[in-house]
């Protein structure tokens, strides 16, 4: 009988990574996959629309954990995924990225002796105030097979003493999705639907606690956006966390720069990609968008002090600007004057990472490493 592998996803970026990997396993036909949705993201606009657009099959299991504090959410995922594993044990569990669902499911699996594969292993921001950094460290410490997206991940794992035979550099599966969807995304003409001209607007997203949880930081960022919008119209799809923080701090009106800032609901994958591909500049604290803009060749002002994806700064189009208005203003001016360095291309971000993931997992199971 073909081995059975659980593919676990809980939050938006996971869905984008799971889609090509699930398809690669299906195409190779050597093992059976089961999709486990933890329910960490549950709004239709944060979850279902990704399944629809990326043609991800309906999950075999839905754990329906919902939102909660870091501890409560992680604990709920751990408990419910453990129950699923006890009822029906797979040959391996594949987890993606760095969200709470990633670490919690890796922990549940490994404690029951189910081997764990981590896709997007080895990334480190070296900033332990980020919940994602803790999730990365925990998941990599537990994983049996670590599949890495960029060279820094290989260095980090070697430094942490992870045995080389457990680690493979496979490239970035998110890029597989991007390259597969970008034509359809462009064809939607999303900028025009928002009354914007391609190449003449900026795209803004932010949801990290370091930017949105303190009303002074968020208020200053909003004031700066209103200032930049006088030069370039901005689209701002607001994550529920950001919207809630802005409403609680009474900050919403600080964004009202005439109609120069379009505040919209979280976008579908293709809408967001269509906007990114046509934007003059992206301002974001998203890890995935640093990568996507680097592939698309769009300047990216990364609203963070550090990144676990240094290749996007070294070879891509991203620059770390924190949330300091002077730095953001300076970088924005460079973009507007056409002086932003172009992307140099990133090795193995070629649209073929998911088949390499499938081959690595299948080979590893055949050799009995998962046993
Ligand atoms: C999570 C990930 C983050 C990722 C982001 C992508 C962790 C630690 N963080 O952050 O790495 O970049 O997803 O979006 O796992 N909410 C809704 N509807 C939803 C989901 C969330 O309204 O469908 C609201 C809830 O108020 C919730 C808050 O957003 O409490 C935060 O959601 P959560 O999944 O805990 O973390 P994110 O900030 O989305």
Tab-separated table of C-alpha atoms and ligand atoms in Angstrom:
chain	number	residue	atom	x	y	z
A	1	UNK	CA	0.000	0.000	0.000
A	2	UNK	CA	1.204	3.543	-0.782
A	3	UNK	CA	2.477	5.463	2.250
A	4	UNK	CA	0.069	8.025	3.710
A	5	UNK	CA	1.312	11.543	4.368
A	6	UNK	CA	-0.543	14.326	6.198
A	7	UNK	CA	-0.111	17.819	4.721
A	8	UNK	CA	-0.882	20.350	7.450
A	9	UNK	CA	-2.004	23.927	6.847
A	10	UNK	CA	-3.609	26.466	9.112
A	11	UNK	CA	-2.999	30.008	7.935
A	12	UNK	CA	-2.938	31.968	4.688
A	13	UNK	CA	0.734	31.539	3.778
A	14	UNK	CA	0.489	27.788	4.434
A	15	UNK	CA	-2.224	27.365	1.820
A	16	UNK	CA	-0.025	29.001	-0.838
A	17	UNK	CA	2.829	26.596	-0.010
A	18	UNK	CA	0.694	23.482	0.340
A	19	UNK	CA	-1.015	23.887	-3.044
A	20	UNK	CA	1.931	23.041	-5.344
A	21	UNK	CA	3.265	20.348	-3.005
A	22	UNK	CA	-0.081	18.560	-2.863
A	23	UNK	CA	-0.246	18.698	-6.663
A	24	UNK	CA	3.310	17.372	-7.037
A	25	UNK	CA	2.496	14.379	-4.828
A	26	UNK	CA	-0.707	13.787	-6.784
A	27	UNK	CA	1.179	13.950	-10.098
A	28	UNK	CA	3.818	11.480	-8.976
A	29	UNK	CA	1.170	9.121	-7.582
A	30	UNK	CA	3.612	7.347	-5.243
A	31	UNK	CA	1.887	8.151	-2.005
A	32	UNK	CA	-1.481	9.150	-0.606
A	33	UNK	CA	-1.878	12.619	0.886
A	34	UNK	CA	-4.406	13.812	3.431
A	35	UNK	CA	-4.960	17.535	3.832
A	36	UNK	CA	-5.341	18.648	7.440
A	37	UNK	CA	-6.714	22.187	7.940
A	38	UNK	CA	-6.262	23.282	11.530
A	39	UNK	CA	-8.734	26.163	11.216
A	40	UNK	CA	-6.251	28.781	12.502
A	41	UNK	CA	-7.536	31.024	9.706
A	42	UNK	CA	-11.250	30.581	9.164
A	43	UNK	CA	-12.716	33.731	7.531
A	44	UNK	CA	-13.710	32.828	3.960
A	45	UNK	CA	-11.427	35.625	2.686
A	46	UNK	CA	-8.458	34.277	4.669
A	47	UNK	CA	-9.000	30.593	3.876
A	48	UNK	CA	-11.663	29.284	1.471
A	49	UNK	CA	-10.798	31.684	-1.334
A	50	UNK	CA	-7.223	30.313	-1.323
A	51	UNK	CA	-8.502	26.745	-1.611
A	52	UNK	CA	-10.748	27.775	-4.512
A	53	UNK	CA	-8.223	29.812	-6.494
A	54	UNK	CA	-5.306	27.443	-5.931
A	55	UNK	CA	-7.475	24.388	-6.625
A	56	UNK	CA	-6.599	22.728	-3.319
A	57	UNK	CA	-8.852	19.733	-2.655
A	58	UNK	CA	-11.310	19.940	0.222
A	59	UNK	CA	-9.441	19.112	3.449
A	60	UNK	CA	-9.776	15.533	4.638
A	61	UNK	CA	-9.704	16.760	8.215
A	62	UNK	CA	-10.702	20.119	9.693
A	63	UNK	CA	-9.661	20.769	13.287
A	64	UNK	CA	-11.644	24.037	13.614
A	65	UNK	CA	-9.367	25.547	16.261
A	66	UNK	CA	-10.109	29.228	15.518
A	67	UNK	CA	-8.366	32.197	17.134
A	68	UNK	CA	-6.902	32.523	20.613
A	69	UNK	CA	-3.835	33.623	22.517
A	70	UNK	CA	-0.540	32.081	21.383
A	71	UNK	CA	-0.706	29.447	24.100
A	72	UNK	CA	-4.398	28.672	23.799
A	73	UNK	CA	-4.329	28.394	20.027
A	74	UNK	CA	-1.184	26.238	19.992
A	75	UNK	CA	-2.589	24.004	22.718
A	76	UNK	CA	-5.878	23.503	20.882
A	77	UNK	CA	-4.079	22.534	17.670
A	78	UNK	CA	-1.790	20.155	19.577
A	79	UNK	CA	-4.673	18.433	21.312
A	80	UNK	CA	-6.872	18.086	18.233
A	81	UNK	CA	-4.131	16.979	15.861
A	82	UNK	CA	-2.962	14.411	18.405
A	83	UNK	CA	-6.499	12.985	18.545
A	84	UNK	CA	-6.533	12.753	14.745
A	85	UNK	CA	-3.127	10.993	14.748
A	86	UNK	CA	-4.283	8.517	17.383
A	87	UNK	CA	-7.380	7.726	15.338
A	88	UNK	CA	-5.603	7.396	12.019
A	89	UNK	CA	-1.827	7.429	11.934
A	90	UNK	CA	0.032	8.572	8.800
A	91	UNK	CA	3.543	7.481	7.716
A	92	UNK	CA	4.733	11.084	7.961
A	93	UNK	CA	3.463	14.604	8.662
A	94	UNK	CA	4.488	17.486	6.412
A	95	UNK	CA	4.300	20.985	7.925
A	96	UNK	CA	4.921	24.312	6.165
A	97	UNK	CA	6.431	27.639	7.208
A	98	UNK	CA	6.345	29.100	10.688
A	99	UNK	CA	2.805	29.604	11.934
A	100	UNK	CA	1.390	28.202	15.168
A	101	UNK	CA	-0.159	25.285	13.271
A	102	UNK	CA	3.308	24.317	12.004
A	103	UNK	CA	4.958	23.972	15.411
A	104	UNK	CA	1.925	22.484	17.170
A	105	UNK	CA	1.378	19.716	14.610
A	106	UNK	CA	5.097	18.900	14.458
A	107	UNK	CA	5.086	18.461	18.242
A	108	UNK	CA	1.951	16.295	18.254
A	109	UNK	CA	3.350	14.061	15.504
A	110	UNK	CA	6.861	13.602	16.819
A	111	UNK	CA	5.655	12.664	20.305
A	112	UNK	CA	3.642	9.847	18.766
A	113	UNK	CA	6.621	8.684	16.717
A	114	UNK	CA	5.273	10.029	13.415
A	115	UNK	CA	8.219	11.446	11.446
A	116	UNK	CA	7.984	15.129	10.523
A	117	UNK	CA	8.979	16.913	7.319
A	118	UNK	CA	9.399	20.696	7.496
A	119	UNK	CA	9.020	22.629	4.261
A	120	UNK	CA	10.758	26.045	4.531
A	121	UNK	CA	13.144	24.871	7.231
A	122	UNK	CA	16.173	26.746	8.537
A	123	UNK	CA	14.985	30.352	8.239
A	124	UNK	CA	16.002	32.506	11.225
A	125	UNK	CA	15.323	36.160	11.994
A	126	UNK	CA	17.278	35.845	15.278
A	127	UNK	CA	14.449	37.831	16.837
A	128	UNK	CA	12.833	35.793	19.567
A	129	UNK	CA	10.111	38.365	20.145
A	130	UNK	CA	8.449	37.039	16.969
A	131	UNK	CA	6.129	34.090	17.576
A	132	UNK	CA	7.159	32.789	14.146
A	133	UNK	CA	10.838	32.608	15.187
A	134	UNK	CA	9.937	30.386	18.122
A	135	UNK	CA	7.834	28.246	15.799
A	136	UNK	CA	10.769	27.905	13.371
A	137	UNK	CA	13.230	26.876	16.077
A	138	UNK	CA	10.836	24.384	17.650
A	139	UNK	CA	9.783	22.862	14.333
A	140	UNK	CA	13.343	22.448	13.058
A	141	UNK	CA	14.449	20.891	16.336
A	142	UNK	CA	11.705	18.282	15.947
A	143	UNK	CA	11.779	17.617	12.192
A	144	UNK	CA	13.297	14.480	10.682
A	145	UNK	CA	13.585	15.880	7.153
A	146	UNK	CA	14.282	19.594	6.699
A	147	UNK	CA	13.616	21.099	3.265
A	148	UNK	CA	15.193	24.496	2.848
A	149	UNK	CA	14.244	27.409	0.571
A	150	UNK	CA	17.409	29.561	0.539
A	151	UNK	CA	21.135	29.183	1.364
A	152	UNK	CA	20.939	31.009	4.726
A	153	UNK	CA	18.722	28.154	5.937
A	154	UNK	CA	21.461	25.620	5.206
A	155	UNK	CA	24.004	27.714	7.152
A	156	UNK	CA	21.648	28.175	10.102
A	157	UNK	CA	20.875	24.468	10.410
A	158	UNK	CA	24.548	23.489	10.088
A	159	UNK	CA	25.437	25.989	12.839
A	160	UNK	CA	22.707	24.546	15.038
A	161	UNK	CA	24.219	21.090	14.592
A	162	UNK	CA	21.457	19.515	12.484
A	163	UNK	CA	22.873	16.443	10.721
A	164	UNK	CA	23.508	17.185	7.044
A	165	UNK	CA	21.744	14.013	5.870
A	166	UNK	CA	18.463	15.348	7.264
A	167	UNK	CA	18.674	18.573	5.245
A	168	UNK	CA	18.053	19.343	1.543
A	169	UNK	CA	18.053	22.667	-0.324
A	170	UNK	CA	14.960	22.418	-2.533
A	171	UNK	CA	14.070	26.054	-3.263
A	172	UNK	CA	10.917	28.005	-2.629
A	173	UNK	CA	7.534	26.343	-3.185
A	174	UNK	CA	5.742	29.698	-2.905
A	175	UNK	CA	7.405	30.665	-6.180
A	176	UNK	CA	5.851	27.617	-7.871
A	177	UNK	CA	2.435	29.008	-6.983
A	178	UNK	CA	3.378	32.522	-8.052
A	179	UNK	CA	4.678	31.502	-11.478
A	180	UNK	CA	1.635	29.282	-12.035
A	181	UNK	CA	-0.851	32.036	-11.173
A	182	UNK	CA	0.707	35.294	-12.303
A	183	UNK	CA	-0.846	35.332	-15.789
A	184	UNK	CA	-4.339	34.706	-14.442
A	185	UNK	CA	-3.712	37.341	-11.789
A	186	UNK	CA	-2.664	39.952	-14.353
A	187	UNK	CA	-5.686	39.107	-16.493
A	188	UNK	CA	-8.000	40.109	-13.631
A	189	UNK	CA	-6.873	43.729	-14.101
A	190	UNK	CA	-7.226	44.412	-10.410
A	191	UNK	CA	-5.612	47.876	-10.462
A	192	UNK	CA	-8.145	49.079	-13.061
A	193	UNK	CA	-11.010	47.735	-10.939
A	194	UNK	CA	-9.746	49.970	-8.117
A	195	UNK	CA	-9.388	52.945	-10.449
A	196	UNK	CA	-5.586	52.709	-10.470
A	197	UNK	CA	-3.066	52.751	-13.267
A	198	UNK	CA	-0.534	49.909	-13.511
A	199	UNK	CA	2.896	51.063	-12.306
A	200	UNK	CA	1.445	54.138	-10.627
A	201	UNK	CA	0.381	52.983	-7.197
A	202	UNK	CA	1.824	51.389	-4.077
A	203	UNK	CA	0.585	48.317	-2.195
A	204	UNK	CA	0.696	48.256	1.615
A	205	UNK	CA	0.155	45.365	4.010
A	206	UNK	CA	0.973	45.032	7.704
A	207	UNK	CA	-0.130	42.675	10.419
A	208	UNK	CA	2.924	41.927	12.620
A	209	UNK	CA	2.464	42.630	16.320
A	210	UNK	CA	5.623	44.844	16.217
A	211	UNK	CA	3.861	47.225	13.812
A	212	UNK	CA	0.210	47.041	14.726
A	213	UNK	CA	-0.166	46.274	18.435
A	214	UNK	CA	1.207	49.568	19.811
A	215	UNK	CA	-1.154	52.409	18.814
A	216	UNK	CA	1.735	54.929	18.755
A	217	UNK	CA	3.686	52.862	16.228
A	218	UNK	CA	0.614	52.128	14.134
A	219	UNK	CA	-0.539	55.765	14.284
A	220	UNK	CA	2.882	57.003	13.119
A	221	UNK	CA	2.869	54.491	10.271
A	222	UNK	CA	-0.624	55.620	9.244
A	223	UNK	CA	0.488	59.286	9.251
A	224	UNK	CA	3.441	58.392	7.070
A	225	UNK	CA	1.227	56.451	4.643
A	226	UNK	CA	-1.058	59.482	4.362
A	227	UNK	CA	2.025	61.565	3.540
A	228	UNK	CA	3.379	59.117	0.919
A	229	UNK	CA	-0.074	58.807	-0.618
A	230	UNK	CA	0.071	62.448	-1.663
A	231	UNK	CA	2.809	61.366	-4.090
A	232	UNK	CA	1.528	57.907	-5.024
A	233	UNK	CA	-1.932	56.428	-4.463
A	234	UNK	CA	-1.854	53.422	-2.113
A	235	UNK	CA	-3.940	50.266	-1.768
A	236	UNK	CA	-4.080	48.878	1.747
A	237	UNK	CA	-5.766	45.511	2.287
A	238	UNK	CA	-6.096	45.372	6.060
A	239	UNK	CA	-5.610	42.131	7.991
A	240	UNK	CA	-8.304	41.644	10.677
A	241	UNK	CA	-5.686	42.100	13.407
A	242	UNK	CA	-4.619	45.470	11.948
A	243	UNK	CA	-8.177	46.662	11.469
A	244	UNK	CA	-9.074	45.722	15.047
A	245	UNK	CA	-5.959	47.450	16.452
A	246	UNK	CA	-6.632	50.602	14.405
A	247	UNK	CA	-10.286	50.718	15.456
A	248	UNK	CA	-9.392	50.200	19.135
A	249	UNK	CA	-6.802	53.001	18.976
A	250	UNK	CA	-9.191	55.360	17.120
A	251	UNK	CA	-6.669	55.549	14.271
A	252	UNK	CA	-8.822	54.898	11.232
A	253	UNK	CA	-9.348	58.542	10.272
A	254	UNK	CA	-5.559	59.110	10.226
A	255	UNK	CA	-5.593	57.135	6.957
A	256	UNK	CA	-8.160	59.317	5.269
A	257	UNK	CA	-5.998	61.006	2.664
A	258	UNK	CA	-8.876	61.905	0.367
A	259	UNK	CA	-9.277	58.905	-1.896
A	260	UNK	CA	-5.504	58.442	-2.157
A	261	UNK	CA	-5.522	55.409	0.169
A	262	UNK	CA	-7.884	52.588	-0.786
A	263	UNK	CA	-8.502	50.633	2.395
A	264	UNK	CA	-9.882	47.232	1.367
A	265	UNK	CA	-10.660	43.846	2.923
A	266	UNK	CA	-7.976	41.112	2.847
A	267	UNK	CA	-7.492	40.128	-0.796
A	268	UNK	CA	-7.637	36.784	-2.483
A	269	UNK	CA	-4.373	35.258	-3.671
A	270	UNK	CA	-4.836	36.328	-7.274
A	271	UNK	CA	-6.041	39.837	-6.444
A	272	UNK	CA	-3.021	40.391	-4.230
A	273	UNK	CA	-0.655	38.947	-6.828
A	274	UNK	CA	-2.234	41.060	-9.568
A	275	UNK	CA	-1.688	44.182	-7.477
A	276	UNK	CA	1.858	43.231	-6.464
A	277	UNK	CA	2.865	42.540	-10.046
A	278	UNK	CA	1.607	45.960	-11.194
A	279	UNK	CA	2.722	48.037	-8.191
A	280	UNK	CA	5.452	50.684	-8.325
A	281	UNK	CA	6.395	49.735	-4.779
A	282	UNK	CA	5.244	47.415	-2.006
A	283	UNK	CA	5.433	48.308	1.688
A	284	UNK	CA	4.937	45.238	3.844
A	285	UNK	CA	5.887	43.284	6.944
A	286	UNK	CA	4.923	39.981	5.297
A	287	UNK	CA	7.648	37.371	4.831
A	288	UNK	CA	5.985	35.910	1.758
A	289	UNK	CA	5.623	39.257	0.008
A	290	UNK	CA	9.356	39.971	0.430
A	291	UNK	CA	9.901	36.800	-1.553
A	292	UNK	CA	7.172	37.416	-4.113
A	293	UNK	CA	8.264	40.984	-4.906
A	294	UNK	CA	11.834	39.714	-5.346
A	295	UNK	CA	10.632	37.274	-7.999
A	296	UNK	CA	8.412	39.882	-9.645
A	297	UNK	CA	11.190	42.514	-9.588
A	298	UNK	CA	9.063	45.029	-7.670
A	299	UNK	CA	10.793	47.232	-5.034
A	300	UNK	CA	9.825	46.155	-1.515
A	301	UNK	CA	10.202	48.319	1.590
A	302	UNK	CA	10.129	45.728	4.352
A	303	UNK	CA	8.626	47.245	7.488
A	304	UNK	CA	10.812	45.202	9.831
A	305	UNK	CA	14.204	45.477	11.536
A	306	UNK	CA	15.249	41.963	10.587
A	307	UNK	CA	14.343	39.220	8.164
A	308	UNK	CA	14.551	35.442	8.182
A	309	UNK	CA	14.778	35.686	4.386
A	310	UNK	CA	18.097	37.525	3.845
A	311	UNK	CA	18.370	36.390	0.225
A	312	UNK	CA	15.534	38.787	-0.630
A	313	UNK	CA	17.767	41.658	0.542
A	314	UNK	CA	21.026	40.286	-0.911
A	315	UNK	CA	19.758	39.304	-4.352
A	316	UNK	CA	16.108	40.337	-4.439
A	317	UNK	CA	14.339	43.688	-4.221
A	318	UNK	CA	13.691	43.977	-0.496
A	319	UNK	CA	15.230	46.480	1.919
A	320	UNK	CA	14.689	46.538	5.678
A	321	UNK	CA	13.298	49.933	6.714
A	322	UNK	CA	11.745	49.128	10.112
A	323	UNK	CA	8.935	51.474	11.121
A	324	UNK	CA	11.119	54.570	11.232
A	325	UNK	CA	9.508	57.340	9.118
A	326	UNK	CA	12.859	58.823	7.992
A	327	UNK	CA	14.139	55.507	6.654
A	328	UNK	CA	10.865	54.692	4.946
A	329	UNK	CA	10.662	58.164	3.424
A	330	UNK	CA	14.262	57.922	2.116
A	331	UNK	CA	13.737	54.490	0.552
A	332	UNK	CA	10.417	55.580	-0.958
A	333	UNK	CA	12.141	58.579	-2.555
A	334	UNK	CA	14.756	56.249	-4.070
A	335	UNK	CA	12.045	54.098	-5.609
A	336	UNK	CA	10.224	57.129	-6.970
A	337	UNK	CA	13.395	58.417	-8.610
A	338	UNK	CA	13.957	55.067	-10.315
A	339	UNK	CA	17.146	54.235	-8.413
A	340	UNK	CA	16.121	50.880	-6.895
A	341	UNK	CA	18.556	48.031	-7.635
A	342	UNK	CA	16.974	45.301	-9.779
A	343	UNK	CA	16.591	41.686	-8.658
A	344	UNK	CA	19.517	39.411	-9.519
A	345	UNK	CA	17.455	36.231	-9.538
A	346	UNK	CA	17.505	33.633	-6.749
A	347	UNK	CA	18.795	30.087	-7.309
A	348	UNK	CA	16.137	27.340	-7.138
A	349	UNK	CA	13.256	29.815	-7.047
A	350	UNK	CA	12.315	28.469	-10.421
A	351	UNK	CA	8.805	27.074	-10.144
A	352	UNK	CA	10.076	23.498	-9.680
A	353	UNK	CA	10.533	23.404	-5.906
A	354	UNK	CA	7.385	21.369	-5.194
A	355	UNK	CA	8.424	18.444	-7.441
A	356	UNK	CA	11.782	18.522	-5.602
A	357	UNK	CA	9.917	18.408	-2.274
A	358	UNK	CA	7.862	15.431	-3.454
A	359	UNK	CA	10.963	13.605	-4.726
A	360	UNK	CA	12.848	14.283	-1.478
A	361	UNK	CA	9.993	13.009	0.701
A	362	UNK	CA	9.388	9.937	-1.455
A	363	UNK	CA	13.095	9.044	-1.540
A	364	UNK	CA	13.400	9.516	2.197
A	365	UNK	CA	10.381	7.299	2.906
A	366	UNK	CA	11.722	4.634	0.518
A	367	UNK	CA	15.045	4.590	2.354
A	368	UNK	CA	13.109	3.946	5.540
A	369	UNK	CA	14.172	7.161	7.245
A	370	UNK	CA	10.541	7.783	8.050
A	371	UNK	CA	10.222	4.371	9.651
B	1	LIG	C1	-0.621	34.274	11.334
B	1	LIG	C2	0.823	33.814	11.489
B	1	LIG	C3	1.731	34.766	10.713
B	1	LIG	C4	1.281	34.902	9.276
B	1	LIG	C5	-0.175	35.337	9.258
B	1	LIG	C6	-0.698	35.475	7.837
B	1	LIG	C7	1.323	32.783	13.686
B	1	LIG	C8	2.052	32.954	14.962
B	1	LIG	N1	1.256	33.871	12.885
B	1	LIG	O1	-0.707	35.555	11.970
B	1	LIG	O2	3.047	34.255	10.726
B	1	LIG	O3	2.083	35.861	8.614
B	1	LIG	O4	-0.937	34.350	9.959
B	1	LIG	O5	-1.937	36.087	7.804
B	1	LIG	O6	0.844	31.703	13.418
B	1	LIG	N2	-8.469	36.561	12.503
B	1	LIG	C9	-9.691	36.704	11.895
B	1	LIG	N3	-10.045	35.779	10.950
B	1	LIG	C10	-9.238	34.752	10.613
B	1	LIG	C11	-7.997	34.619	11.257
B	1	LIG	C12	-7.623	35.545	12.201
B	1	LIG	O7	-10.452	37.613	12.162
B	1	LIG	O8	-9.620	33.943	9.725
B	1	LIG	C13	-8.073	37.582	13.509
B	1	LIG	C14	-8.432	37.162	14.909
B	1	LIG	O9	-8.763	38.292	15.638
B	1	LIG	C15	-7.123	36.605	15.433
B	1	LIG	C16	-6.106	37.503	14.737
B	1	LIG	O10	-6.664	37.757	13.454
B	1	LIG	O11	-7.024	36.644	16.810
B	1	LIG	C17	-4.751	36.872	14.590
B	1	LIG	O12	-4.856	35.606	13.903
B	1	LIG	P1	-3.734	34.475	14.112
B	1	LIG	O13	-3.934	33.339	13.190
B	1	LIG	O14	-3.592	34.172	15.554
B	1	LIG	O15	-2.397	35.216	13.684
B	1	LIG	P2	-2.104	36.151	12.413
B	1	LIG	O16	-1.849	37.525	12.941
B	1	LIG	O17	-3.098	35.978	11.323
